[in-house]
GROMACS .gro file of C-alpha atoms in nm:
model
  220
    1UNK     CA    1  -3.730   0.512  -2.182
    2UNK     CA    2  -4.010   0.438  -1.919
    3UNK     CA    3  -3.910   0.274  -1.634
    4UNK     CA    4  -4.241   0.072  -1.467
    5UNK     CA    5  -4.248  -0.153  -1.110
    6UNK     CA    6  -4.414  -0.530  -1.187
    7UNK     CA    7  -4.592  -0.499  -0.822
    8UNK     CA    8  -4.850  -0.467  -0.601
    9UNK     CA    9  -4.652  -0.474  -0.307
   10UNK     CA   10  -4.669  -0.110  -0.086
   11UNK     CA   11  -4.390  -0.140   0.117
   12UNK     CA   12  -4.175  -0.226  -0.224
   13UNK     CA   13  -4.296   0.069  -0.434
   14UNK     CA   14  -4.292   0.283  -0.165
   15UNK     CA   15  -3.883   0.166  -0.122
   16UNK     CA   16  -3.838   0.181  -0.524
   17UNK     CA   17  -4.008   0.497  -0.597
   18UNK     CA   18  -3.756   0.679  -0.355
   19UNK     CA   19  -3.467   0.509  -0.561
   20UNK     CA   20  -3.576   0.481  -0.926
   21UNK     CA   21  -3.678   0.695  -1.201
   22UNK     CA   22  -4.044   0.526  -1.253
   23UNK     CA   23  -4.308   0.643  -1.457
   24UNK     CA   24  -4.574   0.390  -1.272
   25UNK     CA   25  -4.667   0.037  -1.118
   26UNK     CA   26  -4.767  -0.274  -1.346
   27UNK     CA   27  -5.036  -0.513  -1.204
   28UNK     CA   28  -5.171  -0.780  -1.292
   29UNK     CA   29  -5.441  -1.043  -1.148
   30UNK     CA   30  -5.216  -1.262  -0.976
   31UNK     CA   31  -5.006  -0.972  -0.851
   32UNK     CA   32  -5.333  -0.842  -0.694
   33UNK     CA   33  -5.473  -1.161  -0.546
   34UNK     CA   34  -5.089  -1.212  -0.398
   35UNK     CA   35  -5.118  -0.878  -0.218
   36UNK     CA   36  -5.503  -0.994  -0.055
   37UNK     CA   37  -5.665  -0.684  -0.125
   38UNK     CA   38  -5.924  -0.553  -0.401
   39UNK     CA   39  -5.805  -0.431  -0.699
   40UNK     CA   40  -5.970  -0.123  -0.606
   41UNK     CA   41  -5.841  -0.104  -0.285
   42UNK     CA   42  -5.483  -0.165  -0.443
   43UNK     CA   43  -5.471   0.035  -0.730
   44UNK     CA   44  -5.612   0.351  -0.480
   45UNK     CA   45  -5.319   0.280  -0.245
   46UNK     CA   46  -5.057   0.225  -0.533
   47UNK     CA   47  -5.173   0.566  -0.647
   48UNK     CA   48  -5.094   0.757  -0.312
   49UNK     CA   49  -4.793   0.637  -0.347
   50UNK     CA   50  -4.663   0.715  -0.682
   51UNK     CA   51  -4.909   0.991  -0.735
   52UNK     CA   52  -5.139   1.063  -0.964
   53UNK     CA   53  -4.899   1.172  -1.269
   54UNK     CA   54  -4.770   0.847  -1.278
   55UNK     CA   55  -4.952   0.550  -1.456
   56UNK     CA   56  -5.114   0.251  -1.292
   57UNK     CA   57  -5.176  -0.053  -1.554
   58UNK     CA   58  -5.468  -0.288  -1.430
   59UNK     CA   59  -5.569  -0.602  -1.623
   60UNK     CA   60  -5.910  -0.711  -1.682
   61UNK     CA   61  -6.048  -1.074  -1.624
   62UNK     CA   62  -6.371  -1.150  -1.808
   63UNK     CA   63  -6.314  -1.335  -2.119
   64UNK     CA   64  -6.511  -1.193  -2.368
   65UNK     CA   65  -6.506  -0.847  -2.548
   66UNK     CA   66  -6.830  -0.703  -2.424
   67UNK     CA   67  -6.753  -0.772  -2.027
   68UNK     CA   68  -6.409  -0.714  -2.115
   69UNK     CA   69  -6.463  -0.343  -2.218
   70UNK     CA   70  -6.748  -0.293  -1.994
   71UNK     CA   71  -6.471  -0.455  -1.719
   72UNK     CA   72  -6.248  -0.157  -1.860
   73UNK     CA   73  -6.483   0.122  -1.819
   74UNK     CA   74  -6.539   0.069  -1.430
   75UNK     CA   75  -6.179   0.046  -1.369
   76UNK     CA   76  -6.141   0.412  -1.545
   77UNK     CA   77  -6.447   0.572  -1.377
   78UNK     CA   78  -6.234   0.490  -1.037
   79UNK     CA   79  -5.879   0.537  -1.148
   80UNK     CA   80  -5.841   0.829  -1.352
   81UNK     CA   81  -5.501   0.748  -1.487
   82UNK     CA   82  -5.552   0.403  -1.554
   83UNK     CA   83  -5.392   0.162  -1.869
   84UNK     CA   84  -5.631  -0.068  -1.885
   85UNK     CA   85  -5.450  -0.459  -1.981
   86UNK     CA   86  -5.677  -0.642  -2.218
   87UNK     CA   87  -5.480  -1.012  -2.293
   88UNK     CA   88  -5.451  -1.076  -2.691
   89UNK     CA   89  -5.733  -1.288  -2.752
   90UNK     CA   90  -5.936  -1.263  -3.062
   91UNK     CA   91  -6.163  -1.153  -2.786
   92UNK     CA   92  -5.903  -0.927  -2.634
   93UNK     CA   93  -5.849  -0.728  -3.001
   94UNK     CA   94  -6.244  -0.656  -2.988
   95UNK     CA   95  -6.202  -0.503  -2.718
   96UNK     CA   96  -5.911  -0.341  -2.762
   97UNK     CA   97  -6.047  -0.171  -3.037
   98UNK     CA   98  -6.334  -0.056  -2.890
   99UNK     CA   99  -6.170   0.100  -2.588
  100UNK     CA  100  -5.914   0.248  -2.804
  101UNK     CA  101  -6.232   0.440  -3.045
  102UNK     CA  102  -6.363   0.550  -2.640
  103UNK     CA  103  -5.984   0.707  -2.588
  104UNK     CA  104  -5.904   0.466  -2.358
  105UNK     CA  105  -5.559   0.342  -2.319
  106UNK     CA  106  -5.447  -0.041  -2.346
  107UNK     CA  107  -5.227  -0.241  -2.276
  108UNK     CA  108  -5.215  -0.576  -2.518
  109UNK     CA  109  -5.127  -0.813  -2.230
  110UNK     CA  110  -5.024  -1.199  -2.219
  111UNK     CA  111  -4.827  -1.176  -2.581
  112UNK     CA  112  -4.566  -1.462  -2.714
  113UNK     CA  113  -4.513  -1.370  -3.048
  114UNK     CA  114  -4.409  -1.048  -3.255
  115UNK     CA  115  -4.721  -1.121  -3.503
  116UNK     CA  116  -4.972  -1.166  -3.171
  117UNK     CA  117  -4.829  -0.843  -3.053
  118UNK     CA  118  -4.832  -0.642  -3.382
  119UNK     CA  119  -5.209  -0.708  -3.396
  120UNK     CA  120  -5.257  -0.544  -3.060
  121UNK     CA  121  -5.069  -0.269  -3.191
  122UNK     CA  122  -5.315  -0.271  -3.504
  123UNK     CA  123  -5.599  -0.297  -3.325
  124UNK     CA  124  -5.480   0.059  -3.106
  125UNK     CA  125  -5.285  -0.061  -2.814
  126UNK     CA  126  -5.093   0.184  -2.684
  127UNK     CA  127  -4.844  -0.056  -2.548
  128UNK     CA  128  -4.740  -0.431  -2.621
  129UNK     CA  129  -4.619  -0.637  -2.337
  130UNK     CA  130  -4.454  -1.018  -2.454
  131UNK     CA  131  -4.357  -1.234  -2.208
  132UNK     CA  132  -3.974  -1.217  -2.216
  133UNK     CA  133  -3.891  -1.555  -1.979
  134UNK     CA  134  -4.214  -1.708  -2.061
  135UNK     CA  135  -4.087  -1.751  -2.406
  136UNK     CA  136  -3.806  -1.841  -2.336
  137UNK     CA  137  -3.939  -2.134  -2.074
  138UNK     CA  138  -4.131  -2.276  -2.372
  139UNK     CA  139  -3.813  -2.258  -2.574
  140UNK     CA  140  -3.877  -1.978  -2.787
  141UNK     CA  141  -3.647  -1.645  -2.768
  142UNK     CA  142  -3.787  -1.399  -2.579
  143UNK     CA  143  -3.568  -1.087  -2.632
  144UNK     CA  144  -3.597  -1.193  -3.008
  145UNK     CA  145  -3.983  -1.136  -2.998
  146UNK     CA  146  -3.899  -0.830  -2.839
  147UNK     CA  147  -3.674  -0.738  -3.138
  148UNK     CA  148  -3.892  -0.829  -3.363
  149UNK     CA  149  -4.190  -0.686  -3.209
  150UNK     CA  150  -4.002  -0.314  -3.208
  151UNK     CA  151  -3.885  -0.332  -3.555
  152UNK     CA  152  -4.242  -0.418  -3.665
  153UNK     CA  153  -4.364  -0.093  -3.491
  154UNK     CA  154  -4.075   0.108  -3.575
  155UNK     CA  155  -4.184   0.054  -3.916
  156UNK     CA  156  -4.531   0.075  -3.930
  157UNK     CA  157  -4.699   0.176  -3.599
  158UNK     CA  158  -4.490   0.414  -3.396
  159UNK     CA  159  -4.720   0.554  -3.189
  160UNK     CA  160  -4.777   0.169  -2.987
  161UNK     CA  161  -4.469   0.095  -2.783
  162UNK     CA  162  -4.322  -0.254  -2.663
  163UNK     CA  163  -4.339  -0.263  -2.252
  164UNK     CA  164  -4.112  -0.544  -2.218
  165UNK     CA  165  -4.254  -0.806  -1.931
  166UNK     CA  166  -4.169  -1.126  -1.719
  167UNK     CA  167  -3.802  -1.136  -1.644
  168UNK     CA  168  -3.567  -1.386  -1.413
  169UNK     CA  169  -3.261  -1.179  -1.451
  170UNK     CA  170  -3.120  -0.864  -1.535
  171UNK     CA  171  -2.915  -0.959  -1.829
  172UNK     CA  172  -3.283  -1.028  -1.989
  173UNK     CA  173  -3.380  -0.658  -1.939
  174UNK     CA  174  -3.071  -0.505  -2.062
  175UNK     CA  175  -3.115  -0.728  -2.363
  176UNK     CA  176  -3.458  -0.568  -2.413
  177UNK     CA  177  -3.334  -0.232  -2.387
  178UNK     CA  178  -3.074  -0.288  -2.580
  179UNK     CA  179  -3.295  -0.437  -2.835
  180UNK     CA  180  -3.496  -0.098  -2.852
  181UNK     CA  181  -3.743  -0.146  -2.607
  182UNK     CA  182  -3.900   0.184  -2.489
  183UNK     CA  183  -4.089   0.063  -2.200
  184UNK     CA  184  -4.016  -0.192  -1.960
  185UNK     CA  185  -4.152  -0.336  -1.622
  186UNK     CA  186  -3.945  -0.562  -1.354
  187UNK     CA  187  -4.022  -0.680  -1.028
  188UNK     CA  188  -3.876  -0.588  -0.762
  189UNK     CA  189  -3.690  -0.893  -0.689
  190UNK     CA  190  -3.475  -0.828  -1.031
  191UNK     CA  191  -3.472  -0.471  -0.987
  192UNK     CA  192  -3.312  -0.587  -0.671
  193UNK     CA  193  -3.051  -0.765  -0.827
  194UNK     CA  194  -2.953  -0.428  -1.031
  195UNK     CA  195  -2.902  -0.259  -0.714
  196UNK     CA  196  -2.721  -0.501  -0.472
  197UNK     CA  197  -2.425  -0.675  -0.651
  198UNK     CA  198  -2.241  -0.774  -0.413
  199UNK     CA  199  -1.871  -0.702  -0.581
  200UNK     CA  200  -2.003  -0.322  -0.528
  201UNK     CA  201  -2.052  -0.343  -0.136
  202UNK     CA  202  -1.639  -0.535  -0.175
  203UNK     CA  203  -1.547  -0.253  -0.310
  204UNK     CA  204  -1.694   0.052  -0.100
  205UNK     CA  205  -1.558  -0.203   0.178
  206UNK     CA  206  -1.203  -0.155   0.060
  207UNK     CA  207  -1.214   0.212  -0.029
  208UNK     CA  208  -1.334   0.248   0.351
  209UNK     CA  209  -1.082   0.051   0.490
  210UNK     CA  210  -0.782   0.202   0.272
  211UNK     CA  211  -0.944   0.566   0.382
  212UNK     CA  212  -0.905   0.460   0.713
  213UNK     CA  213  -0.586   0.321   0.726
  214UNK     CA  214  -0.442   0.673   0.571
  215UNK     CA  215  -0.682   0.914   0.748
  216UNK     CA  216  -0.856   0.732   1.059
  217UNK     CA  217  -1.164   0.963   1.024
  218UNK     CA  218  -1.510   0.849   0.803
  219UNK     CA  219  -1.507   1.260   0.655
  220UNK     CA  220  -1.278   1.491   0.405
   0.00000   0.00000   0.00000
């Protein structure tokens, strides 16, 4: 299971990284422009952070193949470790294949449906990301896509995994993981909700206070 942060916020991967298990930092362009930096200038400080064993997954912006792969190729050159997010355009699957044939490594980005997703996966995406509350804002079911997405891969392209993207609450990602999900990305505002319940801080209240009462010290 790979654990990823949805962020380009320091201070929060910096906070994160000392609690969780995370194999790397998910961006994308509005997470950059949020953070008022350049994407260079981001990803370089993201990867002092998490170091450079971990991945960093940057998105492209131009809209068509050429300019998206030639987009792609001056993001690697800078970032060595770099998953380069191409959306799932008919555009985007151009490009994806032609990265992939380079050995560079996608991600198929901005993906609603299982079939949109499995196409990415055809065309040599490494990993699939659908849009778990964005489906299901439009009405659709997004931990279903998920599902289906998985079992399509499971069965006939298991080297592409599902990264599991765009969440509200945590039930949604446990859903996904529960769903088979190998990969998955949250920001930190639900990862914060995983962390801070607060009928945990009720309870370590009343253990101190009944350790208290008995002993009157804070130690064995």
């Amino acid at each position: 299971m790979e654990l990823y942060l949805d962020t380009a916020n320091l201070a929060e991967v910096e906070r994160f990284a000392k609690i969780l298990p995370i194999q790397g930092v998910t961006t994308n362009p509005s997470i950059i422009a949020k953070e008022k930096r350049s994407i260079l200038t981001a990803l370089g400080e993201l990867q002092q952070i998490i170091g450079k064993e971990k991945l960093l997954f940057a998105q492209v912006i131009a809209h068509t193949a050429d300019d998206m792969v030639k987009e792609a190729l001056y993001l690697r050159e800078q970032i060595e470790n770099l998953v380069v997010k191409v959306p799932v355009t008919a555009e985007g699957l151009i490009a994806i294949k032609a990265l992939t044939a380079q050995g560079i490594p996608t991600l198929g980005t901005a993906v609603y449906g299982a079939g949109q997703g499995f196409l990415a996966a055809l065309a040599g995406a490494k990993y699939i990301a659908p849009y778990v509350n964005r489906i299901d804002a439009q009405g659709g079911d997004g931990v279903g896509a998920v599902a289906e997405l998985q079992t399509l891969l499971d069965l006939h392209k298991p080297d592409s995994m599902v990264l599991a993207a765009s969440f509200r609450t945590p039930r949604q990602v446990l859903d996904c993981m529960l769903a088979g999900a190998r990969s998955i990305t949250v920001g930190c505002d639900v990862m914060e909700l995983f962390i801070t319940d607060p009928a945990v801080f009720a309870a370590i209240d009343k253990f101190d206070r009944d350790w208290h009462t008995a002993f009157g010290k804070n130690t064995f």
